[in-house]
Coordinates of C-alpha atoms in Angstrom, one line a residue:
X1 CA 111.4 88.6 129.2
X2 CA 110.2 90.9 126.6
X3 CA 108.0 90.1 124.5
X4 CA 109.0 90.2 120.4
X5 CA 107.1 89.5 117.2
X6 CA 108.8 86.0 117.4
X7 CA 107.5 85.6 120.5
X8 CA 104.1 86.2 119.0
X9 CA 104.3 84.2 116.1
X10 CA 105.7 81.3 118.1
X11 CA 102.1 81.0 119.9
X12 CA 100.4 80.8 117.0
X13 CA 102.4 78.0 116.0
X14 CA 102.3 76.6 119.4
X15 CA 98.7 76.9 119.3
X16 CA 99.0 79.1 122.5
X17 CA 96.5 82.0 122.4
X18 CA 97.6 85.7 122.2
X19 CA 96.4 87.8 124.8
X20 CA 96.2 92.1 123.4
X21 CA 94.3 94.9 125.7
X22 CA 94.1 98.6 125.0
X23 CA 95.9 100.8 127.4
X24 CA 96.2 104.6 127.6
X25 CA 98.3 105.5 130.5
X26 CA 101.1 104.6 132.4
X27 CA 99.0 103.0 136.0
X28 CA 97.5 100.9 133.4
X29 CA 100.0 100.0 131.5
X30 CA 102.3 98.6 135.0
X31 CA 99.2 96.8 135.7
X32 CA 98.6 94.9 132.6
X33 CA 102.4 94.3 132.3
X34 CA 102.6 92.6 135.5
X35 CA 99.8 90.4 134.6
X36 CA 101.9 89.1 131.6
X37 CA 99.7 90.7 128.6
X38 CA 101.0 89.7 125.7
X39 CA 100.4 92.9 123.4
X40 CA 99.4 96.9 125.2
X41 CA 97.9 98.6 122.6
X42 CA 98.1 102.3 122.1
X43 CA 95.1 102.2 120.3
X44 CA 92.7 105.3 118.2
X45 CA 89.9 103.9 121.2
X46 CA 91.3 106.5 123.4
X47 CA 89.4 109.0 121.3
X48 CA 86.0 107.7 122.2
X49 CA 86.7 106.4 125.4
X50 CA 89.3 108.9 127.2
X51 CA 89.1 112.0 125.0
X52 CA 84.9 112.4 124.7
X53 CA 85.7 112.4 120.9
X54 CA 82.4 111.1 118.9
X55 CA 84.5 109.1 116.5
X56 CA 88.2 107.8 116.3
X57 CA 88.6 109.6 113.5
X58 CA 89.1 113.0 115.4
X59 CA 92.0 111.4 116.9
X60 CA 95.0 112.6 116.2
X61 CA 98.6 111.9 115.3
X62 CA 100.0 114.2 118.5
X63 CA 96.8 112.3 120.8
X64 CA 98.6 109.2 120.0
X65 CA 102.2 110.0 120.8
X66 CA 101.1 111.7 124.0
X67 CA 99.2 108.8 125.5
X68 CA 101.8 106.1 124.0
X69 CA 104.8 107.6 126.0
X70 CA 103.0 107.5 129.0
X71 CA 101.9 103.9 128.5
X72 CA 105.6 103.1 127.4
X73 CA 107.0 104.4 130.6
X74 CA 104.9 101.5 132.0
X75 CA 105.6 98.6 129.9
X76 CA 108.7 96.3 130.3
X77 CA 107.9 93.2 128.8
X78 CA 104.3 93.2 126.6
X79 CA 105.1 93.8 122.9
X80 CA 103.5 97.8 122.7
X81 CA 101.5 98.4 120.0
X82 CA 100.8 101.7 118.4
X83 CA 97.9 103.0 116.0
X84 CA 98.3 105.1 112.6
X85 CA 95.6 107.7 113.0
X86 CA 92.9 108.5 110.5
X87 CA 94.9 110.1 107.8
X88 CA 98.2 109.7 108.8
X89 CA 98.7 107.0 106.1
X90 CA 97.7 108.4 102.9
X91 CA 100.8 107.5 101.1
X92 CA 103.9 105.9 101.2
X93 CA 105.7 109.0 102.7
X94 CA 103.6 110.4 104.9
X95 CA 102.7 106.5 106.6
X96 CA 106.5 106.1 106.6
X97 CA 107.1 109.0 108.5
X98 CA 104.6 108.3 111.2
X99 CA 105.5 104.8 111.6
X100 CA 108.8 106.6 112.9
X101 CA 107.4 109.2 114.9
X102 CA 105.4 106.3 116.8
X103 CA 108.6 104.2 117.0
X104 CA 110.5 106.8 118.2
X105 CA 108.4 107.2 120.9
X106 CA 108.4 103.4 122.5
X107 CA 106.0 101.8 119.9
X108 CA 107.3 98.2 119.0
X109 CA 104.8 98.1 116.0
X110 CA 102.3 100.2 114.2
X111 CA 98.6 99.2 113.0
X112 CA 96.8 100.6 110.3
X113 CA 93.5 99.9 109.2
X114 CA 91.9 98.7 105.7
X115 CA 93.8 97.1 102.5
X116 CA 97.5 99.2 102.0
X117 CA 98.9 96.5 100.5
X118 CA 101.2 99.3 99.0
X119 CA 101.5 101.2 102.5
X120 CA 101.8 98.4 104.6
X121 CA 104.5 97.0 101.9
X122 CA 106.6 100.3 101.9
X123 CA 106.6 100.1 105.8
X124 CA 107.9 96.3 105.6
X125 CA 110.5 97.3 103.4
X126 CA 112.3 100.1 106.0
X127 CA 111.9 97.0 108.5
X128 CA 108.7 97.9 110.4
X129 CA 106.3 95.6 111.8
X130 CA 103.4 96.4 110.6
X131 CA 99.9 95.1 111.4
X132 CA 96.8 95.2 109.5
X133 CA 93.0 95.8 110.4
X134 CA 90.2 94.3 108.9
X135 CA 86.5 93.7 109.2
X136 CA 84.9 96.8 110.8
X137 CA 87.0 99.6 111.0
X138 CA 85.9 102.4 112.7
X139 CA 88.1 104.3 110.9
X140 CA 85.8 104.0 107.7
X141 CA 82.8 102.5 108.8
X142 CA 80.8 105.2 110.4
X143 CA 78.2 102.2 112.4
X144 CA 79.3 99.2 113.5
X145 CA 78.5 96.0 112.2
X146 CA 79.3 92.6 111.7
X147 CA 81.2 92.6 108.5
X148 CA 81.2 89.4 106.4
X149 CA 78.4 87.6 106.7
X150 CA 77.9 86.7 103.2
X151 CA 79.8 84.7 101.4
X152 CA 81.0 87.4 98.1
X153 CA 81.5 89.8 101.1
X154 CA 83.6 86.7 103.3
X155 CA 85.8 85.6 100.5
X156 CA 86.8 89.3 100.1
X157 CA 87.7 89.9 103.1
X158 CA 89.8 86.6 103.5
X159 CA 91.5 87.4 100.4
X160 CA 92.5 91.1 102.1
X161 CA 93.8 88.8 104.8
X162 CA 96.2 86.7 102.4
X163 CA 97.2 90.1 100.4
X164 CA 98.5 91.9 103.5
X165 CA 99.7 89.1 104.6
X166 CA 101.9 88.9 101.4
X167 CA 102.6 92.2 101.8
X168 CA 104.8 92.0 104.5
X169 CA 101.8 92.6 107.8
X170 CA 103.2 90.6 110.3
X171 CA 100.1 90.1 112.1
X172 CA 96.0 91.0 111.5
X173 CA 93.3 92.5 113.5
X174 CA 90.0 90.6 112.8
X175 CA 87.0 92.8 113.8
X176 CA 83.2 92.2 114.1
X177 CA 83.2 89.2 111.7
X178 CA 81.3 86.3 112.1
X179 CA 83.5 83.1 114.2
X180 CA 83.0 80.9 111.2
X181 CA 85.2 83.2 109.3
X182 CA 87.5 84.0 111.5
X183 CA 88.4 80.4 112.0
X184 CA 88.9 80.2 108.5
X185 CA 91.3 82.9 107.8
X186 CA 93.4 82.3 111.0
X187 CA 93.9 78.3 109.2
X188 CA 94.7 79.8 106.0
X189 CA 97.2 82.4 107.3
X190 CA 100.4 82.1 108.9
X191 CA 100.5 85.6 111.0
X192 CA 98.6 85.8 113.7
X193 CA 95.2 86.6 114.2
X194 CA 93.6 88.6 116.8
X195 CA 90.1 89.1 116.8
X196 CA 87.6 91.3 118.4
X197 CA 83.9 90.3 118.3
X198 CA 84.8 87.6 115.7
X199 CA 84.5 84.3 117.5
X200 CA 86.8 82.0 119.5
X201 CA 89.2 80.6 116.7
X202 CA 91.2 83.3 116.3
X203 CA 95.3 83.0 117.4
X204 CA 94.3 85.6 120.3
X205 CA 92.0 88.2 121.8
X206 CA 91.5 91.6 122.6
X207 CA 89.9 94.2 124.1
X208 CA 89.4 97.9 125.0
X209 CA 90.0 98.1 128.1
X210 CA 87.3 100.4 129.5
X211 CA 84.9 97.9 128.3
X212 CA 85.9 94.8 130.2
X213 CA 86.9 97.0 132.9
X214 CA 83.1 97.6 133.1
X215 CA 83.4 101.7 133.0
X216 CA 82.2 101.9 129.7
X217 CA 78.1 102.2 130.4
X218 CA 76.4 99.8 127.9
X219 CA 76.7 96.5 127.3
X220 CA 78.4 94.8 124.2
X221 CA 77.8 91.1 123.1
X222 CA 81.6 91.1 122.3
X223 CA 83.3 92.0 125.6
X224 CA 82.8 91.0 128.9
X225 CA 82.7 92.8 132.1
X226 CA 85.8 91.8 134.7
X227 CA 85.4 94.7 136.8
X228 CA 82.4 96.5 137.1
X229 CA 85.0 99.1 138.1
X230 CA 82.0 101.6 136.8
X231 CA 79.9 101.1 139.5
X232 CA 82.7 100.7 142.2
X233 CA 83.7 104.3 141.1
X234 CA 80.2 106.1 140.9
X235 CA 79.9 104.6 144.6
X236 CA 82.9 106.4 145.4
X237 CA 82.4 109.1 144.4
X238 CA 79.2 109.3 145.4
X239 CA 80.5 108.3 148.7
X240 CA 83.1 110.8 148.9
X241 CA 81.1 113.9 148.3
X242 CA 78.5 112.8 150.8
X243 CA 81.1 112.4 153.5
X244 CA 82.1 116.3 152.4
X245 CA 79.1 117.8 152.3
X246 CA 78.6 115.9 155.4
X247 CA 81.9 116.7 157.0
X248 CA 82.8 113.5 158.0
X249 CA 85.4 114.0 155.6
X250 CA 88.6 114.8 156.2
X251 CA 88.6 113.5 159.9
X252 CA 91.4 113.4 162.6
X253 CA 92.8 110.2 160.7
X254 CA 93.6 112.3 157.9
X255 CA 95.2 115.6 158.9
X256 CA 98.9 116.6 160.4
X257 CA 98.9 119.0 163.1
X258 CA 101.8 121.6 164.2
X259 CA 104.2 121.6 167.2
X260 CA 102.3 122.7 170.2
X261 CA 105.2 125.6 170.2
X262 CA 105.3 126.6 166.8
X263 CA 101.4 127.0 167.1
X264 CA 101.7 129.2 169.8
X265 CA 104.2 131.9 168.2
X266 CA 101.5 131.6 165.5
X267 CA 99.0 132.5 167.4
X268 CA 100.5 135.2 169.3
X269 CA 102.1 136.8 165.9
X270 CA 98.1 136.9 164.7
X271 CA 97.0 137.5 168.4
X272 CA 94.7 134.8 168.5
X273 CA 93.6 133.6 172.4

């Protein structure tokens, strides 16, 4: 079954919570697909965490599309989610005409971070689905931090919620906020909430996936580490060029050999004994 924005907002009234990861190629993609994510997200994190960019804001428009085909060719169901770069959604034209290029190129929706009501509007009206970003953006914010925490700063940011939600965003990224907040604007809303770091009342989750995959190398109070796939791969490879340098690596298991006769015209031609 794939996975629509009806689908989506049906959990949230079901009360069923929304699963979302970050993905950035197509191995990952099949995998998180088959274990029934919800939402694969194409997201600007594959600047920091794929590309060795410093910031997401280096990221650009032709990064996304590259790694959002590949991650399409490996989604059937999941609802695939594409991010609007830093700067690709100045105005109404200019976000209009990336939202296409990203839906031309498998995206089911497009993000964009910050209060557009205008942009994200515009978008709604050509029949996008378009979600918003609030909280800490790394697009804007260059240090993270929890965003929110008083209560002039809270009541802003909820009210952002309600305008792009009247807007036409058909669902909202809550990030580092604190849970008491969160839990507030996913009652007050009726899109869907997904937060990251900001608590356990929000319709669903997500998360990049390098950091609960356990490769990315410091610890964050807001993921969690499945995998420590990190440490299973610096053993490997640690491994593998010991067993090189070793030569125990490749060994008889792991070559092919020729035809006893074809080796000898070989050998003759080079006049080897």
């Amino acid at each position: 079954m794939k996975k629509t924005m009806e689908y989506l907002h049906q959990k949230k009234r079901d009360g069923r919570k929304i699963t979302m990861l970050t993905c950035y190629d197509y191995p990952t993609a099949r995998l998180q697909d088959e274990a029934g994510i919800d939402v694969i997200f194409a997201g600007d994190s594959v600047g920091t965490n794929q590309l060795g960019y410093e910031r997401e804001t280096s990221v650009t428009l032709d990064d996304i599309i590259h790694h959002l085909k590949a991650v399409r060719r490996g989604v059937e169901h999941a609802y695939l989610l594409a991010d609007m770069p830093y700067r690709t959604y100045e105005n109404a034209d200019t976000a209009l005409a990336t939202a296409q290029m990203l839906l031309r190129n498998g995206a089911d929706g497009v993000k964009l971070e910050g209060l557009h009501e205008e942009i994200v509007a515009h978008l709604y009206n050509q029949g996008i689905e378009v979600w918003g970003h609030l909280g800490f953006n790394p697009q804007y914010h260059e240090k993270a931090a929890v965003q929110g925490k008083t209560y002039d700063s809270a009541r802003v940011l909820a009210e952002s919620v309600r305008s792009l939600q009247a807007a036409g965003a058909c669902m909202v990224v809550l990030e580092l906020i604190p849970e008491e907040l969160g839990k507030i604007i996913t009652e007050q809303v009726t899109i869907p909430t997904i937060g990251i770091g900001a608590g356990r009342f929000t319709d669903g989750q997500v998360l990049i996936v390098h950091d609960m995959l356990g490769i990315t190398p410091r610890e964050l109070r807001h993921s969690k580490n499945y995998g420590h796939v990190g440490e299973i791969m610096l053993k490997s490879f640690q491994e593998y060029a010991s067993e090189v340098e070793a030569g125990a690596f490749p060994n008889v298991s792991n070559v092919r050999h020729m035809k006893a006769e074809e080796l000898s015209q070989l050998m003759r031609h080079y006049g080897i004994e």
